[in-house]
Amino acid sequence: MIGSLEKMRSELASPVQYSLPVGEQQLPLNPLLGKPLTLRHTGKIFCVHCAKKTNKSFNQGYCYPCFIKLAQCDMCIMKPETCHYAAGTCREPSWGEEFCFQPHIVYLANSSGIKVGITRRSQIPTRWIDQGAVQAIPVFEVASRHLSGLIEVALAAHVSDKTSWQQMLKNNTVELDLPALRDELLGKCQSELASITEGFPDQPPTLLSDAEALNLNYPVLEYPTKVKSFNMDKDPTVSGTLLGIKGQYLIFDSGVINIRKYAGYEIEVQT
């Protein structure tokens, strides 16, 4: 099997079911647990947007021209509170209208401890799975990415907005009472949230007070005690016994690899 990588596809189940897109093919991964698996980079990289061959990948899979012109690669995607659509400077207004001006969820997740995050409503629970969260709960539903980013910043003053991927892969987490933590956090942010709401009188945030936490279980035979990452740019061959899949990582007995990092890389798969 040979083709360009995309991020792993996931399906909510217990455990989560994963498949690896390789070109036009899909490789089911759960049945490969405990078996040898080799991924070998051919040396070719293709842009995930325009499909042109590129010598270097930017922002998880884009060629440089796409990286500097596409709205989906702009800094406001990483920091939505800096959205500049209203200023008339969006790189692609039509793209922004389609993807940024749709319902978003502000959530709490437990992947390496409590964190706040945002995602489009349509990306739940995929976003939580991609982060390797073992628990997650939606807190607010809002009408735009910009508004979700403002709320995230307010909440992030009290809890992290980052995941420690090493701790996530080691499974160094304890079960949390997410509804109680949500209520405690909202109490700390009352004035900030009230100010944000006043700024959006026509599209106020909806508090999802009745939402329940979701528990997620991943297909892992053994978690690593030390995390060693493969780097396909230095060594094109990733090989070993597949011990688990969590987030966008494959866990081998010989190391781990972030599949999303290598989107667009052409690889040959051997099982």
PDB file of C-alpha atoms in Angstrom:
ATOM      1  CA  MET A   1       0.000   0.000   0.000  1.00  0.00           C
ATOM      2  CA  ILE A   2       1.443   3.360  -1.027  1.00  0.00           C
ATOM      3  CA  GLY A   3       0.053   6.890  -1.039  1.00  0.00           C
ATOM      4  CA  SER A   4      -0.031  10.263   0.734  1.00  0.00           C
ATOM      5  CA  LEU A   5      -0.894  10.339   4.423  1.00  0.00           C
ATOM      6  CA  GLU A   6      -3.857  12.144   5.920  1.00  0.00           C
ATOM      7  CA  LYS A   7      -4.748  12.408   9.576  1.00  0.00           C
ATOM      8  CA  MET A   8      -6.257   9.253  11.016  1.00  0.00           C
ATOM      9  CA  ARG A   9     -10.014   8.823  10.773  1.00  0.00           C
ATOM     10  CA  SER A  10     -11.824   7.830  13.945  1.00  0.00           C
ATOM     11  CA  GLU A  11     -15.186   6.418  14.921  1.00  0.00           C
ATOM     12  CA  LEU A  12     -16.659   6.717  18.410  1.00  0.00           C
ATOM     13  CA  ALA A  13     -16.792   3.276  19.980  1.00  0.00           C
ATOM     14  CA  SER A  14     -15.277   1.512  22.986  1.00  0.00           C
ATOM     15  CA  PRO A  15     -12.468   1.461  22.161  1.00  0.00           C
ATOM     16  CA  VAL A  16     -12.267   4.179  19.491  1.00  0.00           C
ATOM     17  CA  GLN A  17     -11.962   2.666  16.009  1.00  0.00           C
ATOM     18  CA  TYR A  18      -9.179   4.063  13.826  1.00  0.00           C
ATOM     19  CA  SER A  19      -8.233   3.886  10.161  1.00  0.00           C
ATOM     20  CA  LEU A  20      -5.242   5.369   8.337  1.00  0.00           C
ATOM     21  CA  PRO A  21      -5.866   7.097   4.976  1.00  0.00           C
ATOM     22  CA  VAL A  22      -3.073   6.210   2.550  1.00  0.00           C
ATOM     23  CA  GLY A  23      -3.839   7.842  -0.766  1.00  0.00           C
ATOM     24  CA  GLU A  24      -7.270   6.623  -1.820  1.00  0.00           C
ATOM     25  CA  GLN A  25      -7.160   3.623   0.516  1.00  0.00           C
ATOM     26  CA  GLN A  26      -8.142   3.204   4.161  1.00  0.00           C
ATOM     27  CA  LEU A  27      -6.098   0.917   6.427  1.00  0.00           C
ATOM     28  CA  PRO A  28      -8.051  -0.329   9.494  1.00  0.00           C
ATOM     29  CA  LEU A  29      -5.649   0.006  12.413  1.00  0.00           C
ATOM     30  CA  ASN A  30      -7.337  -1.665  15.383  1.00  0.00           C
ATOM     31  CA  PRO A  31      -6.857  -5.180  13.931  1.00  0.00           C
ATOM     32  CA  LEU A  32      -3.100  -4.472  13.661  1.00  0.00           C
ATOM     33  CA  LEU A  33      -2.579  -4.070  17.423  1.00  0.00           C
ATOM     34  CA  GLY A  34       0.139  -6.400  18.647  1.00  0.00           C
ATOM     35  CA  LYS A  35       1.428  -6.938  15.106  1.00  0.00           C
ATOM     36  CA  PRO A  36       4.432  -5.553  13.161  1.00  0.00           C
ATOM     37  CA  LEU A  37       3.827  -2.405  11.115  1.00  0.00           C
ATOM     38  CA  THR A  38       6.204  -0.390   8.945  1.00  0.00           C
ATOM     39  CA  LEU A  39       5.679   3.070   7.449  1.00  0.00           C
ATOM     40  CA  ARG A  40       8.383   4.147   5.000  1.00  0.00           C
ATOM     41  CA  HIS A  41       8.537   7.682   3.591  1.00  0.00           C
ATOM     42  CA  THR A  42       9.371   7.645  -0.126  1.00  0.00           C
ATOM     43  CA  GLY A  43      10.865  11.135   0.049  1.00  0.00           C
ATOM     44  CA  LYS A  44       7.932  12.781  -1.736  1.00  0.00           C
ATOM     45  CA  ILE A  45       5.627  15.356  -0.115  1.00  0.00           C
ATOM     46  CA  PHE A  46       2.408  16.642  -1.678  1.00  0.00           C
ATOM     47  CA  CYS A  47       0.419  19.668  -0.496  1.00  0.00           C
ATOM     48  CA  VAL A  48      -2.811  18.612   1.212  1.00  0.00           C
ATOM     49  CA  HIS A  49      -4.648  21.491  -0.469  1.00  0.00           C
ATOM     50  CA  CYS A  50      -3.369  21.824  -4.049  1.00  0.00           C
ATOM     51  CA  ALA A  51      -1.683  18.373  -4.294  1.00  0.00           C
ATOM     52  CA  LYS A  52       1.477  19.863  -5.824  1.00  0.00           C
ATOM     53  CA  LYS A  53       4.799  18.303  -4.925  1.00  0.00           C
ATOM     54  CA  THR A  54       6.709  20.348  -2.360  1.00  0.00           C
ATOM     55  CA  ASN A  55      10.148  20.084  -0.794  1.00  0.00           C
ATOM     56  CA  LYS A  56       8.890  21.078   2.638  1.00  0.00           C
ATOM     57  CA  SER A  57       5.607  20.880   4.491  1.00  0.00           C
ATOM     58  CA  PHE A  58       4.167  23.853   6.393  1.00  0.00           C
ATOM     59  CA  ASN A  59       1.423  23.855   9.032  1.00  0.00           C
ATOM     60  CA  GLN A  60       0.848  20.083   8.866  1.00  0.00           C
ATOM     61  CA  GLY A  61       0.755  19.496   5.159  1.00  0.00           C
ATOM     62  CA  TYR A  62       0.660  22.697   3.076  1.00  0.00           C
ATOM     63  CA  CYS A  63       3.104  23.924   0.445  1.00  0.00           C
ATOM     64  CA  TYR A  64       4.463  27.423   1.078  1.00  0.00           C
ATOM     65  CA  PRO A  65       2.235  29.270  -1.459  1.00  0.00           C
ATOM     66  CA  CYS A  66      -0.895  27.716   0.091  1.00  0.00           C
ATOM     67  CA  PHE A  67       0.426  28.353   3.586  1.00  0.00           C
ATOM     68  CA  ILE A  68       0.730  32.099   2.999  1.00  0.00           C
ATOM     69  CA  LYS A  69      -2.493  32.635   1.052  1.00  0.00           C
ATOM     70  CA  LEU A  70      -5.142  30.335   2.588  1.00  0.00           C
ATOM     71  CA  ALA A  71      -7.397  31.578   5.380  1.00  0.00           C
ATOM     72  CA  GLN A  72      -7.249  28.136   6.992  1.00  0.00           C
ATOM     73  CA  CYS A  73      -3.514  28.713   7.565  1.00  0.00           C
ATOM     74  CA  ASP A  74      -3.864  32.209   9.060  1.00  0.00           C
ATOM     75  CA  MET A  75      -2.872  32.849  12.680  1.00  0.00           C
ATOM     76  CA  CYS A  76      -6.490  33.579  13.593  1.00  0.00           C
ATOM     77  CA  ILE A  77      -7.261  29.868  13.207  1.00  0.00           C
ATOM     78  CA  MET A  78      -4.905  29.161  16.111  1.00  0.00           C
ATOM     79  CA  LYS A  79      -5.996  32.326  17.948  1.00  0.00           C
ATOM     80  CA  PRO A  80      -9.637  32.911  16.935  1.00  0.00           C
ATOM     81  CA  GLU A  81      -9.970  35.811  19.345  1.00  0.00           C
ATOM     82  CA  THR A  82      -7.831  37.736  16.803  1.00  0.00           C
ATOM     83  CA  CYS A  83     -10.335  37.212  13.962  1.00  0.00           C
ATOM     84  CA  HIS A  84     -10.067  40.125  11.518  1.00  0.00           C
ATOM     85  CA  TYR A  85     -13.001  39.337   9.220  1.00  0.00           C
ATOM     86  CA  ALA A  86     -14.861  42.436  10.396  1.00  0.00           C
ATOM     87  CA  ALA A  87     -11.864  44.566   9.407  1.00  0.00           C
ATOM     88  CA  GLY A  88     -12.173  43.342   5.822  1.00  0.00           C
ATOM     89  CA  THR A  89      -8.742  41.682   5.848  1.00  0.00           C
ATOM     90  CA  CYS A  90      -9.725  38.005   5.837  1.00  0.00           C
ATOM     91  CA  ARG A  91      -7.593  36.122   3.279  1.00  0.00           C
ATOM     92  CA  GLU A  92     -10.657  34.282   1.944  1.00  0.00           C
ATOM     93  CA  PRO A  93     -13.941  35.839   3.117  1.00  0.00           C
ATOM     94  CA  SER A  94     -16.055  33.107   1.511  1.00  0.00           C
ATOM     95  CA  TRP A  95     -14.067  30.403   3.333  1.00  0.00           C
ATOM     96  CA  GLY A  96     -14.405  32.280   6.595  1.00  0.00           C
ATOM     97  CA  GLU A  97     -18.148  32.595   6.145  1.00  0.00           C
ATOM     98  CA  GLU A  98     -18.454  28.856   5.526  1.00  0.00           C
ATOM     99  CA  PHE A  99     -16.201  27.563   8.300  1.00  0.00           C
ATOM    100  CA  CYS A 100     -15.908  30.303  10.931  1.00  0.00           C
ATOM    101  CA  PHE A 101     -19.475  31.599  10.987  1.00  0.00           C
ATOM    102  CA  GLN A 102     -21.127  28.382  12.057  1.00  0.00           C
ATOM    103  CA  PRO A 103     -21.925  26.899  15.478  1.00  0.00           C
ATOM    104  CA  HIS A 104     -18.868  26.309  17.655  1.00  0.00           C
ATOM    105  CA  ILE A 105     -18.518  24.575  20.991  1.00  0.00           C
ATOM    106  CA  VAL A 106     -16.391  25.716  23.917  1.00  0.00           C
ATOM    107  CA  TYR A 107     -15.508  22.623  25.938  1.00  0.00           C
ATOM    108  CA  LEU A 108     -13.506  21.220  28.822  1.00  0.00           C
ATOM    109  CA  ALA A 109     -11.451  18.099  28.239  1.00  0.00           C
ATOM    110  CA  ASN A 110      -9.158  15.845  30.234  1.00  0.00           C
ATOM    111  CA  SER A 111      -6.248  14.619  28.139  1.00  0.00           C
ATOM    112  CA  SER A 112      -3.246  15.436  30.338  1.00  0.00           C
ATOM    113  CA  GLY A 113      -5.289  17.283  32.955  1.00  0.00           C
ATOM    114  CA  ILE A 114      -8.107  19.774  32.612  1.00  0.00           C
ATOM    115  CA  LYS A 115      -8.018  22.070  29.561  1.00  0.00           C
ATOM    116  CA  VAL A 116     -10.361  24.382  27.684  1.00  0.00           C
ATOM    117  CA  GLY A 117     -10.758  24.187  23.923  1.00  0.00           C
ATOM    118  CA  ILE A 118     -13.020  25.091  21.012  1.00  0.00           C
ATOM    119  CA  THR A 119     -14.209  23.299  17.895  1.00  0.00           C
ATOM    120  CA  ARG A 120     -16.969  23.418  15.320  1.00  0.00           C
ATOM    121  CA  ARG A 121     -20.067  21.663  16.589  1.00  0.00           C
ATOM    122  CA  SER A 122     -19.827  19.246  13.664  1.00  0.00           C
ATOM    123  CA  GLN A 123     -16.373  18.137  14.870  1.00  0.00           C
ATOM    124  CA  ILE A 124     -17.569  16.655  18.154  1.00  0.00           C
ATOM    125  CA  PRO A 125     -16.401  14.110  19.284  1.00  0.00           C
ATOM    126  CA  THR A 126     -13.706  13.937  16.569  1.00  0.00           C
ATOM    127  CA  ARG A 127     -11.823  16.896  18.049  1.00  0.00           C
ATOM    128  CA  TRP A 128     -11.748  15.272  21.488  1.00  0.00           C
ATOM    129  CA  ILE A 129     -10.497  12.000  20.037  1.00  0.00           C
ATOM    130  CA  ASP A 130      -7.792  13.799  18.029  1.00  0.00           C
ATOM    131  CA  GLN A 131      -6.517  15.320  21.278  1.00  0.00           C
ATOM    132  CA  GLY A 132      -6.479  11.996  23.087  1.00  0.00           C
ATOM    133  CA  ALA A 133      -8.968  13.219  25.698  1.00  0.00           C
ATOM    134  CA  VAL A 134     -10.259  10.553  28.086  1.00  0.00           C
ATOM    135  CA  GLN A 135     -13.121  12.821  29.202  1.00  0.00           C
ATOM    136  CA  ALA A 136     -14.809  15.864  27.693  1.00  0.00           C
ATOM    137  CA  ILE A 137     -17.869  18.034  28.221  1.00  0.00           C
ATOM    138  CA  PRO A 138     -19.343  20.870  26.110  1.00  0.00           C
ATOM    139  CA  VAL A 139     -19.815  24.116  28.041  1.00  0.00           C
ATOM    140  CA  PHE A 140     -21.046  26.763  25.570  1.00  0.00           C
ATOM    141  CA  GLU A 141     -22.470  26.781  22.074  1.00  0.00           C
ATOM    142  CA  VAL A 142     -21.843  29.983  20.128  1.00  0.00           C
ATOM    143  CA  ALA A 143     -22.522  31.316  16.640  1.00  0.00           C
ATOM    144  CA  SER A 144     -18.950  31.914  15.449  1.00  0.00           C
ATOM    145  CA  ARG A 145     -15.336  30.892  15.876  1.00  0.00           C
ATOM    146  CA  HIS A 146     -14.462  34.443  16.942  1.00  0.00           C
ATOM    147  CA  LEU A 147     -16.899  34.356  19.845  1.00  0.00           C
ATOM    148  CA  SER A 148     -15.728  30.895  20.923  1.00  0.00           C
ATOM    149  CA  GLY A 149     -12.153  32.212  20.961  1.00  0.00           C
ATOM    150  CA  LEU A 150     -13.046  35.132  23.217  1.00  0.00           C
ATOM    151  CA  ILE A 151     -14.702  32.779  25.698  1.00  0.00           C
ATOM    152  CA  GLU A 152     -11.759  30.384  25.523  1.00  0.00           C
ATOM    153  CA  VAL A 153      -9.361  33.182  26.451  1.00  0.00           C
ATOM    154  CA  ALA A 154     -11.527  34.103  29.445  1.00  0.00           C
ATOM    155  CA  LEU A 155     -11.612  30.529  30.713  1.00  0.00           C
ATOM    156  CA  ALA A 156      -7.925  29.938  29.933  1.00  0.00           C
ATOM    157  CA  ALA A 157      -7.029  32.545  32.554  1.00  0.00           C
ATOM    158  CA  HIS A 158      -7.918  29.846  35.090  1.00  0.00           C
ATOM    159  CA  VAL A 159      -7.241  26.518  33.336  1.00  0.00           C
ATOM    160  CA  SER A 160      -4.804  25.402  30.639  1.00  0.00           C
ATOM    161  CA  ASP A 161      -5.598  25.615  26.939  1.00  0.00           C
ATOM    162  CA  LYS A 162      -2.780  23.199  26.045  1.00  0.00           C
ATOM    163  CA  THR A 163      -2.327  19.428  26.090  1.00  0.00           C
ATOM    164  CA  SER A 164       0.924  17.835  27.223  1.00  0.00           C
ATOM    165  CA  TRP A 165       1.187  15.210  24.490  1.00  0.00           C
ATOM    166  CA  GLN A 166       3.850  13.292  26.390  1.00  0.00           C
ATOM    167  CA  GLN A 167       1.646  12.918  29.472  1.00  0.00           C
ATOM    168  CA  MET A 168      -1.338  12.107  27.247  1.00  0.00           C
ATOM    169  CA  LEU A 169       0.609   9.255  25.635  1.00  0.00           C
ATOM    170  CA  LYS A 170       1.801   7.953  28.996  1.00  0.00           C
ATOM    171  CA  ASN A 171      -1.857   8.018  30.106  1.00  0.00           C
ATOM    172  CA  ASN A 172      -0.924  10.045  33.184  1.00  0.00           C
ATOM    173  CA  THR A 173      -4.467  11.200  33.870  1.00  0.00           C
ATOM    174  CA  VAL A 174      -6.924  10.835  36.715  1.00  0.00           C
ATOM    175  CA  GLU A 175     -10.697  10.894  36.372  1.00  0.00           C
ATOM    176  CA  LEU A 176     -12.154  14.359  36.949  1.00  0.00           C
ATOM    177  CA  ASP A 177     -15.589  15.625  37.903  1.00  0.00           C
ATOM    178  CA  LEU A 178     -16.003  17.769  34.795  1.00  0.00           C
ATOM    179  CA  PRO A 179     -19.473  19.173  35.612  1.00  0.00           C
ATOM    180  CA  ALA A 180     -18.216  20.351  39.011  1.00  0.00           C
ATOM    181  CA  LEU A 181     -15.071  21.842  37.493  1.00  0.00           C
ATOM    182  CA  ARG A 182     -17.194  23.562  34.840  1.00  0.00           C
ATOM    183  CA  ASP A 183     -19.420  25.175  37.461  1.00  0.00           C
ATOM    184  CA  GLU A 184     -16.423  26.262  39.522  1.00  0.00           C
ATOM    185  CA  LEU A 185     -14.757  27.765  36.456  1.00  0.00           C
ATOM    186  CA  LEU A 186     -17.872  29.642  35.369  1.00  0.00           C
ATOM    187  CA  GLY A 187     -18.114  31.151  38.832  1.00  0.00           C
ATOM    188  CA  LYS A 188     -14.577  32.526  38.485  1.00  0.00           C
ATOM    189  CA  CYS A 189     -15.317  34.071  35.077  1.00  0.00           C
ATOM    190  CA  GLN A 190     -18.734  35.647  35.624  1.00  0.00           C
ATOM    191  CA  SER A 191     -17.704  39.239  34.939  1.00  0.00           C
ATOM    192  CA  GLU A 192     -15.587  38.369  31.886  1.00  0.00           C
ATOM    193  CA  LEU A 193     -18.333  36.224  30.386  1.00  0.00           C
ATOM    194  CA  ALA A 194     -20.940  38.915  31.056  1.00  0.00           C
ATOM    195  CA  SER A 195     -18.782  41.470  29.233  1.00  0.00           C
ATOM    196  CA  ILE A 196     -18.367  39.147  26.242  1.00  0.00           C
ATOM    197  CA  THR A 197     -22.108  38.504  26.104  1.00  0.00           C
ATOM    198  CA  GLU A 198     -22.828  42.236  26.126  1.00  0.00           C
ATOM    199  CA  GLY A 199     -20.623  42.599  23.064  1.00  0.00           C
ATOM    200  CA  PHE A 200     -22.716  40.103  21.088  1.00  0.00           C
ATOM    201  CA  PRO A 201     -26.347  41.005  21.879  1.00  0.00           C
ATOM    202  CA  ASP A 202     -27.637  39.437  18.657  1.00  0.00           C
ATOM    203  CA  GLN A 203     -25.853  36.096  19.160  1.00  0.00           C
ATOM    204  CA  PRO A 204     -25.328  35.511  22.892  1.00  0.00           C
ATOM    205  CA  PRO A 205     -23.552  32.310  24.006  1.00  0.00           C
ATOM    206  CA  THR A 206     -25.748  29.403  25.056  1.00  0.00           C
ATOM    207  CA  LEU A 207     -24.658  27.740  28.295  1.00  0.00           C
ATOM    208  CA  LEU A 208     -25.019  23.965  27.970  1.00  0.00           C
ATOM    209  CA  SER A 209     -25.728  23.422  31.646  1.00  0.00           C
ATOM    210  CA  ASP A 210     -27.414  20.044  31.147  1.00  0.00           C
ATOM    211  CA  ALA A 211     -24.592  18.549  29.057  1.00  0.00           C
ATOM    212  CA  GLU A 212     -23.061  15.334  30.299  1.00  0.00           C
ATOM    213  CA  ALA A 213     -19.404  14.365  30.207  1.00  0.00           C
ATOM    214  CA  LEU A 214     -18.289  11.805  27.635  1.00  0.00           C
ATOM    215  CA  ASN A 215     -15.719   9.147  28.554  1.00  0.00           C
ATOM    216  CA  LEU A 216     -13.399   7.917  25.808  1.00  0.00           C
ATOM    217  CA  ASN A 217     -11.520   4.642  25.643  1.00  0.00           C
ATOM    218  CA  TYR A 218      -8.581   4.091  23.278  1.00  0.00           C
ATOM    219  CA  PRO A 219      -7.178   0.933  21.662  1.00  0.00           C
ATOM    220  CA  VAL A 220      -3.918   0.627  23.595  1.00  0.00           C
ATOM    221  CA  LEU A 221      -2.242  -2.596  24.677  1.00  0.00           C
ATOM    222  CA  GLU A 222       0.585  -0.852  26.520  1.00  0.00           C
ATOM    223  CA  TYR A 223       1.381   2.789  27.233  1.00  0.00           C
ATOM    224  CA  PRO A 224       4.993   3.991  27.022  1.00  0.00           C
ATOM    225  CA  THR A 225       6.851   4.934  30.190  1.00  0.00           C
ATOM    226  CA  LYS A 226       9.263   7.052  28.120  1.00  0.00           C
ATOM    227  CA  VAL A 227       8.149   8.842  24.968  1.00  0.00           C
ATOM    228  CA  LYS A 228      10.505   8.700  21.987  1.00  0.00           C
ATOM    229  CA  SER A 229       9.259  10.315  18.772  1.00  0.00           C
ATOM    230  CA  PHE A 230      10.014   9.139  15.258  1.00  0.00           C
ATOM    231  CA  ASN A 231      11.111  11.849  12.809  1.00  0.00           C
ATOM    232  CA  MET A 232      10.509  10.937   9.174  1.00  0.00           C
ATOM    233  CA  ASP A 233      12.555  13.928   7.998  1.00  0.00           C
ATOM    234  CA  LYS A 234      15.654  12.378   9.595  1.00  0.00           C
ATOM    235  CA  ASP A 235      14.839   8.675   9.291  1.00  0.00           C
ATOM    236  CA  PRO A 236      12.236   7.715   6.673  1.00  0.00           C
ATOM    237  CA  THR A 237      11.396   4.351   8.254  1.00  0.00           C
ATOM    238  CA  VAL A 238       8.997   3.914  11.186  1.00  0.00           C
ATOM    239  CA  SER A 239       8.816   0.295  12.225  1.00  0.00           C
ATOM    240  CA  GLY A 240       7.921  -1.875  15.194  1.00  0.00           C
ATOM    241  CA  THR A 241       5.078  -3.659  16.917  1.00  0.00           C
ATOM    242  CA  LEU A 242       1.945  -1.509  17.101  1.00  0.00           C
ATOM    243  CA  LEU A 243       0.990  -1.248  20.772  1.00  0.00           C
ATOM    244  CA  GLY A 244      -1.681   1.439  20.653  1.00  0.00           C
ATOM    245  CA  ILE A 245      -3.440   4.353  19.018  1.00  0.00           C
ATOM    246  CA  LYS A 246      -4.369   7.502  20.893  1.00  0.00           C
ATOM    247  CA  GLY A 247      -5.128  10.982  19.636  1.00  0.00           C
ATOM    248  CA  GLN A 248      -3.328  11.210  16.305  1.00  0.00           C
ATOM    249  CA  TYR A 249      -0.431   9.087  17.532  1.00  0.00           C
ATOM    250  CA  LEU A 250       0.599   5.554  16.707  1.00  0.00           C
ATOM    251  CA  ILE A 251       2.350   3.929  19.675  1.00  0.00           C
ATOM    252  CA  PHE A 252       5.012   1.350  18.763  1.00  0.00           C
ATOM    253  CA  ASP A 253       7.291  -0.673  21.007  1.00  0.00           C
ATOM    254  CA  SER A 254      10.081   1.385  19.415  1.00  0.00           C
ATOM    255  CA  GLY A 255       8.597   4.896  19.671  1.00  0.00           C
ATOM    256  CA  VAL A 256       5.618   7.062  18.738  1.00  0.00           C
ATOM    257  CA  ILE A 257       4.653   9.052  15.649  1.00  0.00           C
ATOM    258  CA  ASN A 258       2.229  11.938  15.224  1.00  0.00           C
ATOM    259  CA  ILE A 259       0.470  11.042  11.971  1.00  0.00           C
ATOM    260  CA  ARG A 260      -1.053  14.500  11.569  1.00  0.00           C
ATOM    261  CA  LYS A 261       2.426  16.057  11.491  1.00  0.00           C
ATOM    262  CA  TYR A 262       3.206  14.106   8.323  1.00  0.00           C
ATOM    263  CA  ALA A 263       0.052  14.835   6.326  1.00  0.00           C
ATOM    264  CA  GLY A 264       0.946  14.916   2.641  1.00  0.00           C
ATOM    265  CA  TYR A 265       3.985  12.673   3.025  1.00  0.00           C
ATOM    266  CA  GLU A 266       3.927   9.774   0.575  1.00  0.00           C
ATOM    267  CA  ILE A 267       4.500   6.535   2.434  1.00  0.00           C
ATOM    268  CA  GLU A 268       4.665   2.839   1.753  1.00  0.00           C
ATOM    269  CA  VAL A 269       2.909   0.670   4.329  1.00  0.00           C
ATOM    270  CA  GLN A 270       3.935  -2.884   5.162  1.00  0.00           C
ATOM    271  CA  THR A 271       1.999  -5.096   7.571  1.00  0.00           C
TER     272      THR A 271
END
